GROMACS .gro file of N, CA, C and O in nm:
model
  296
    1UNK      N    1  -1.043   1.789   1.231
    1UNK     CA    2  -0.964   1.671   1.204
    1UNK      C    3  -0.888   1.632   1.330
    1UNK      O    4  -0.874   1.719   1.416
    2UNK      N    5  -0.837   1.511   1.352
    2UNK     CA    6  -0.792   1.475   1.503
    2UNK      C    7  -0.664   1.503   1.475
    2UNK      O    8  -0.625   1.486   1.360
    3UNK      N    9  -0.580   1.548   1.568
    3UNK     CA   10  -0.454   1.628   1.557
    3UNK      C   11  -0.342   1.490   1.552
    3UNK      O   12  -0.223   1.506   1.525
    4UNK      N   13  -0.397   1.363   1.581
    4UNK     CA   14  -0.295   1.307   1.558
    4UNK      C   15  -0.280   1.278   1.413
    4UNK      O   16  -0.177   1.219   1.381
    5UNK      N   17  -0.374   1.314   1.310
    5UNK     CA   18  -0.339   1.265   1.173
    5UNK      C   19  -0.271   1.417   1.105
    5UNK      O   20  -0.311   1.530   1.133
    6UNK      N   21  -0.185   1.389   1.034
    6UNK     CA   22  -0.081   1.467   0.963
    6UNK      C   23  -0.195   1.524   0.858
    6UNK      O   24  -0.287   1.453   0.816
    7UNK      N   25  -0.174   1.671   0.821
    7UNK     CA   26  -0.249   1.717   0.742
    7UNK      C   27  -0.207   1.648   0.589
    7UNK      O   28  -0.309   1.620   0.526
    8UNK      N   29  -0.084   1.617   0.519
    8UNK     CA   30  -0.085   1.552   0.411
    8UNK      C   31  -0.157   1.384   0.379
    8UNK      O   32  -0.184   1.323   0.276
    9UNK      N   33  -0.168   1.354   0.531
    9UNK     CA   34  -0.246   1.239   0.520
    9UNK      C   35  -0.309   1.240   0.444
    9UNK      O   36  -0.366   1.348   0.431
   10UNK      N   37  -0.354   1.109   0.321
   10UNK     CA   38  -0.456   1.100   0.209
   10UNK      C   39  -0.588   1.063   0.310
   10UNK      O   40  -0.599   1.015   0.422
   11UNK      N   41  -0.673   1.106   0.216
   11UNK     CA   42  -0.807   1.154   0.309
   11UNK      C   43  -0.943   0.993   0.161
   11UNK      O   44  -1.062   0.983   0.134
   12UNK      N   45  -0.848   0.936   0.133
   12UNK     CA   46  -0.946   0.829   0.041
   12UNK      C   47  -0.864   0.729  -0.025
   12UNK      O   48  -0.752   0.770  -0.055
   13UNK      N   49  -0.895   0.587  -0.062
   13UNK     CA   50  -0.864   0.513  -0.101
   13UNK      C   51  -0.747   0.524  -0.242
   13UNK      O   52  -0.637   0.472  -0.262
   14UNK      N   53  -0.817   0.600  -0.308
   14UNK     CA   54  -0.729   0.629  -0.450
   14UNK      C   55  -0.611   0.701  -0.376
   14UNK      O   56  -0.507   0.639  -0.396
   15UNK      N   57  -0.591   0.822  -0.288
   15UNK     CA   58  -0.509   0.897  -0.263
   15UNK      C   59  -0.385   0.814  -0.182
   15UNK      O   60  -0.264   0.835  -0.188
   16UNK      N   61  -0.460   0.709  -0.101
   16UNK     CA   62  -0.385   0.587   0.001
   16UNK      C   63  -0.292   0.507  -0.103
   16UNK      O   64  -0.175   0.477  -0.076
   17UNK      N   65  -0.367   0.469  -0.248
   17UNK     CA   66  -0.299   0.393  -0.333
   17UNK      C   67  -0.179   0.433  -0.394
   17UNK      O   68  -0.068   0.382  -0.410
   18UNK      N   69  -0.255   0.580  -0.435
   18UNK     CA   70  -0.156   0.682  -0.535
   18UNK      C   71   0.001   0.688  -0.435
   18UNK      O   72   0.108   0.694  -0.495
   19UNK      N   73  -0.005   0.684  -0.310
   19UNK     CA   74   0.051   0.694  -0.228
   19UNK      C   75   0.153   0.597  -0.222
   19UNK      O   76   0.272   0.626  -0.231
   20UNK      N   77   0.115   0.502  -0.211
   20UNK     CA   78   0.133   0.362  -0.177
   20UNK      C   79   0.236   0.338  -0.336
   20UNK      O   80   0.358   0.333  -0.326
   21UNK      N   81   0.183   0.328  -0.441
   21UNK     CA   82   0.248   0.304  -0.568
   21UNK      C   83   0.377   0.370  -0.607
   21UNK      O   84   0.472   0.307  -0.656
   22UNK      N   85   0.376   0.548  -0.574
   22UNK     CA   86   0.497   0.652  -0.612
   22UNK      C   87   0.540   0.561  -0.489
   22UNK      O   88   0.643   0.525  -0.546
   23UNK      N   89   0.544   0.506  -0.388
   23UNK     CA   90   0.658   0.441  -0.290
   23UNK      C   91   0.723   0.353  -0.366
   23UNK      O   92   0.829   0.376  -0.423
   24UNK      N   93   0.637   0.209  -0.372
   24UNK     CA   94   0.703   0.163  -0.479
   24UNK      C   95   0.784   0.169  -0.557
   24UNK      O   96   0.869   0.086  -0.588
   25UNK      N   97   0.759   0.295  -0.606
   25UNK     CA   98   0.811   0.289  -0.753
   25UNK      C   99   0.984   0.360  -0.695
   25UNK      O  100   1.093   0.343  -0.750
   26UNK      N  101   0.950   0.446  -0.558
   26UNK     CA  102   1.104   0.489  -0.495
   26UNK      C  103   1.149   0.393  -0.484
   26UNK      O  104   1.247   0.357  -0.550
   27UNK      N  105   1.092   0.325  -0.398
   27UNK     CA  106   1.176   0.164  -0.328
   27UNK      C  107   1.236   0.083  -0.440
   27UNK      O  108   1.355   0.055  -0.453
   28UNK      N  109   1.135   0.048  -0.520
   28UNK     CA  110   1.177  -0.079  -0.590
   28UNK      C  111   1.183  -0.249  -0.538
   28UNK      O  112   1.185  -0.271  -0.417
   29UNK      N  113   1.183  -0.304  -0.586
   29UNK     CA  114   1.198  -0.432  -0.490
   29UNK      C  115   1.065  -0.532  -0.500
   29UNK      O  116   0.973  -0.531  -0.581
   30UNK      N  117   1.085  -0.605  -0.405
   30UNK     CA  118   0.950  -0.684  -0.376
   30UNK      C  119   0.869  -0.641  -0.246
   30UNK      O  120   0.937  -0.670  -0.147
   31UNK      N  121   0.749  -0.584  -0.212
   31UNK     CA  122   0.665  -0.550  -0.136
   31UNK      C  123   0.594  -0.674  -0.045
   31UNK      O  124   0.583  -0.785  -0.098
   32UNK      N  125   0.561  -0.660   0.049
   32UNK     CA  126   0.479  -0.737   0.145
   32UNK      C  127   0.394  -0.625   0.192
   32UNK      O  128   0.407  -0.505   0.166
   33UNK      N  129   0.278  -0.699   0.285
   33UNK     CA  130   0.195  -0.639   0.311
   33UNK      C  131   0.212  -0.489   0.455
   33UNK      O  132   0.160  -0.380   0.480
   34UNK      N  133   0.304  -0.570   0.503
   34UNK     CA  134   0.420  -0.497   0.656
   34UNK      C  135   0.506  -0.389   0.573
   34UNK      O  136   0.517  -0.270   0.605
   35UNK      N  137   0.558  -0.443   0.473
   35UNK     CA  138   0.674  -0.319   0.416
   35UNK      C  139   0.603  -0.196   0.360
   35UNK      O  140   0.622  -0.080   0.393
   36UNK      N  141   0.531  -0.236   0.282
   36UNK     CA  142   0.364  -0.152   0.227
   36UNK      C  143   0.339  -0.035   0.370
   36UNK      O  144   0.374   0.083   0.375
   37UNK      N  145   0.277  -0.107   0.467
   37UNK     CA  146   0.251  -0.047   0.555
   37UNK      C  147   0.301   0.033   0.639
   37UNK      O  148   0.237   0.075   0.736
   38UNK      N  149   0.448   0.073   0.607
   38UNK     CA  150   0.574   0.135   0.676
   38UNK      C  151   0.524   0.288   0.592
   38UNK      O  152   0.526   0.391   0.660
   39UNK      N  153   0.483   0.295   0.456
   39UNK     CA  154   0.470   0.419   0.390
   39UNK      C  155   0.343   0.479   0.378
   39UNK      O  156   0.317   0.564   0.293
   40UNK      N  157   0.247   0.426   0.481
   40UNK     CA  158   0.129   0.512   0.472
   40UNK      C  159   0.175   0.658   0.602
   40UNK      O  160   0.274   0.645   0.674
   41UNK      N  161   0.103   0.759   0.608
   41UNK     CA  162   0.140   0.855   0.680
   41UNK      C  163   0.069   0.804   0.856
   41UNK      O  164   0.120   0.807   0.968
   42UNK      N  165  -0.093   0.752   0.796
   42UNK     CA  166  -0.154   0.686   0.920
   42UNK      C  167  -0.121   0.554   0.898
   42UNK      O  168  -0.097   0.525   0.781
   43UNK      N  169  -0.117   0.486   0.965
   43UNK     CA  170  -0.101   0.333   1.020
   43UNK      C  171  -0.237   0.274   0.960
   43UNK      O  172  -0.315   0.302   1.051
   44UNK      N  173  -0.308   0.212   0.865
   44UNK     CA  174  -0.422   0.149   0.864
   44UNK      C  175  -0.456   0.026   0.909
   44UNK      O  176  -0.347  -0.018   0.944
   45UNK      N  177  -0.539  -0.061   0.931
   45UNK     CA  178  -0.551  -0.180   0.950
   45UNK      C  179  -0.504  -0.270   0.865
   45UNK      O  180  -0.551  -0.255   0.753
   46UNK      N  181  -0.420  -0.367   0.877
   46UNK     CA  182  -0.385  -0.461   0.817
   46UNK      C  183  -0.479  -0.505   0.663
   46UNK      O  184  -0.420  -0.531   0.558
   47UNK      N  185  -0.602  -0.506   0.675
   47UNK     CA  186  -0.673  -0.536   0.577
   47UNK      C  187  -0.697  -0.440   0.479
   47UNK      O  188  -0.762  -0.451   0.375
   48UNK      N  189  -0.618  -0.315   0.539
   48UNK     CA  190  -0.673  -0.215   0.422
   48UNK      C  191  -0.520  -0.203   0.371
   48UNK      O  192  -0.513  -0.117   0.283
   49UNK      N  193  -0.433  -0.245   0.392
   49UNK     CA  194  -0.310  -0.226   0.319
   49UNK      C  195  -0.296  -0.358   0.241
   49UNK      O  196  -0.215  -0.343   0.150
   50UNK      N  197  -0.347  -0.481   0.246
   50UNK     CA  198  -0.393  -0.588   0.159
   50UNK      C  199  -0.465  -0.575   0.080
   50UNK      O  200  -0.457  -0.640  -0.025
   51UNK      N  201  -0.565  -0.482   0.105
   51UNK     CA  202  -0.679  -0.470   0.019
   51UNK      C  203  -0.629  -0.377  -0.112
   51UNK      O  204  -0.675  -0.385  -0.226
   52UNK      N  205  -0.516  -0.279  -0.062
   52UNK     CA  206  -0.504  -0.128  -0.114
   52UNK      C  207  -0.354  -0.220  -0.247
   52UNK      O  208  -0.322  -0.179  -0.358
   53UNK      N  209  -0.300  -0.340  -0.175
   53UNK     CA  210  -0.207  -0.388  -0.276
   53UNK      C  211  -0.306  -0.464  -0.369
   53UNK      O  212  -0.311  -0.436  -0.489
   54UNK      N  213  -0.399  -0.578  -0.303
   54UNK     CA  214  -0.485  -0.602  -0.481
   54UNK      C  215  -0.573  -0.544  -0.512
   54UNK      O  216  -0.665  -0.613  -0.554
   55UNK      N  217  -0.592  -0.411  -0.511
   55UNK     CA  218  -0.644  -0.302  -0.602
   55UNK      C  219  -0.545  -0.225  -0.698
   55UNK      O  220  -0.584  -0.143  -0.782
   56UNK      N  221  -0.410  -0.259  -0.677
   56UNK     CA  222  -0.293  -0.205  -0.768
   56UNK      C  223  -0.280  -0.346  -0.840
   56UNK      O  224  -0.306  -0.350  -0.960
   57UNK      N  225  -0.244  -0.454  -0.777
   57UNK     CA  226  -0.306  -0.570  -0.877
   57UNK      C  227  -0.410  -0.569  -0.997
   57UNK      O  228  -0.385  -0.599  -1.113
   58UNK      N  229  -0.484  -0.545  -0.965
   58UNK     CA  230  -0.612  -0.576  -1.058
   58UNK      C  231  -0.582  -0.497  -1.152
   58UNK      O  232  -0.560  -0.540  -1.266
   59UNK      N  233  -0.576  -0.333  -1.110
   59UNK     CA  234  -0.521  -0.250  -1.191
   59UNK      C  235  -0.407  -0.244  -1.305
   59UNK      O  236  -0.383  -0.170  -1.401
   60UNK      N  237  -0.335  -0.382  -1.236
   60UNK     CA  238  -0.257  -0.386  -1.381
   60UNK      C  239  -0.146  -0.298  -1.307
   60UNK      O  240  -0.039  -0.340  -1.353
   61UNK      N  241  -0.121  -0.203  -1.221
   61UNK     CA  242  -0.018  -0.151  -1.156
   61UNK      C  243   0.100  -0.240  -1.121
   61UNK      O  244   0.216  -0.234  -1.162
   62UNK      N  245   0.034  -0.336  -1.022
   62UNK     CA  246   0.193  -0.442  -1.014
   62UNK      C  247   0.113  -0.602  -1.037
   62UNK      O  248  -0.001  -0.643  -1.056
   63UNK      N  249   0.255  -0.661  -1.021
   63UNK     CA  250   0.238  -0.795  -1.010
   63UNK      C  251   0.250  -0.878  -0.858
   63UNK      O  252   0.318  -0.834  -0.765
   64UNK      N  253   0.178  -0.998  -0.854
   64UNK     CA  254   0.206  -1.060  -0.728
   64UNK      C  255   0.287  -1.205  -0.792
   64UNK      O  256   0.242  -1.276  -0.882
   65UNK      N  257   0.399  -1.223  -0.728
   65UNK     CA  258   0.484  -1.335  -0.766
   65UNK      C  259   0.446  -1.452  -0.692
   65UNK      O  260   0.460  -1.458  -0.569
   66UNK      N  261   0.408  -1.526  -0.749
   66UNK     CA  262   0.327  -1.679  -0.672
   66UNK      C  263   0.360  -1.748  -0.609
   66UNK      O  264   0.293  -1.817  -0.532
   67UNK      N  265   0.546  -1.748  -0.637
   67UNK     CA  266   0.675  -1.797  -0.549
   67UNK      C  267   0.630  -1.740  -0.371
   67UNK      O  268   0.576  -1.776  -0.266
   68UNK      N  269   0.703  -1.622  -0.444
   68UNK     CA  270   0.724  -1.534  -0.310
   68UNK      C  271   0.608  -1.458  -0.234
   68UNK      O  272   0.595  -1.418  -0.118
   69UNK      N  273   0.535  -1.453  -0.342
   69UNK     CA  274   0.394  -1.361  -0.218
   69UNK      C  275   0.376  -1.193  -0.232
   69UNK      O  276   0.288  -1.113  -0.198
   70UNK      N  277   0.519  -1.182  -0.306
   70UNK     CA  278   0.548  -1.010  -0.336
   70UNK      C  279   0.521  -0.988  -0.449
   70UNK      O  280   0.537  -1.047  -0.555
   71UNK      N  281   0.458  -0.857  -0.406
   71UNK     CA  282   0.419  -0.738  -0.500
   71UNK      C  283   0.526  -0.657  -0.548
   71UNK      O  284   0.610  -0.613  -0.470
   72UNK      N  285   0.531  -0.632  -0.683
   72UNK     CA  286   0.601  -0.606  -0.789
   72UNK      C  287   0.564  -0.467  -0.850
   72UNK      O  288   0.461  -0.424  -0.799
   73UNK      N  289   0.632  -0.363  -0.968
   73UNK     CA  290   0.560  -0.308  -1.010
   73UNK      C  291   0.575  -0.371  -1.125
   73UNK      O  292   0.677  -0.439  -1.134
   74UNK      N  293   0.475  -0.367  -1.251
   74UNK     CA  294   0.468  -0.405  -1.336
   74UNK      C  295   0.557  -0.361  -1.456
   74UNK      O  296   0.543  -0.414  -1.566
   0.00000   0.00000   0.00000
C-alpha cells in the first residue's frame, strides 16, 4: 500500500460513504460538496465526493435542498 494513505483509509465506495454519512450525522448541518470532502481520510477527486453524496441521496440517506444545494440527513 503507498505509505502516504493512512491504514484506516476506506479501501471502497460503500466504506467512503459509510464514512462520509457517520460525519454527517457528527456535524449536522447542511453539507456541500468541499465540506464533504474535508472528512475523507484521502483527498478524492472532486467527482467522487459528488458522486459519493448522490449515492446517499438516492439511498434515501439524506436530502438535497433545491434552495440551497445542501445535503441534509434525512
Amino acid at each position: 500500500m503507498n505509505e502516504n494513505i493512512p491504514d484506516d483509509a476506506p479501501t471502497s465506495a460503500i466504506e467512503r460513504r459509510a464514512q462520509l454519512l457517520e460525519a454527517m450525522r457528527q456535524g449536522g448541518g447542511g453539507w456541500d460538496w468541499t465540506r464533504a470532502r474535508e472528512t475523507y481520510k484521502v483527498y478524492p477527486d472532486p467527482r467522487t465526493v459528488r458522486r459519493d453524496l448522490e449515492q446517499l441521496r438516492k439511498a434515501g440517506s439524506v436530502y438535497r435542498d433545491r434552495e440551497t444545494g445542501l445535503y441534509s440527513l434525512s
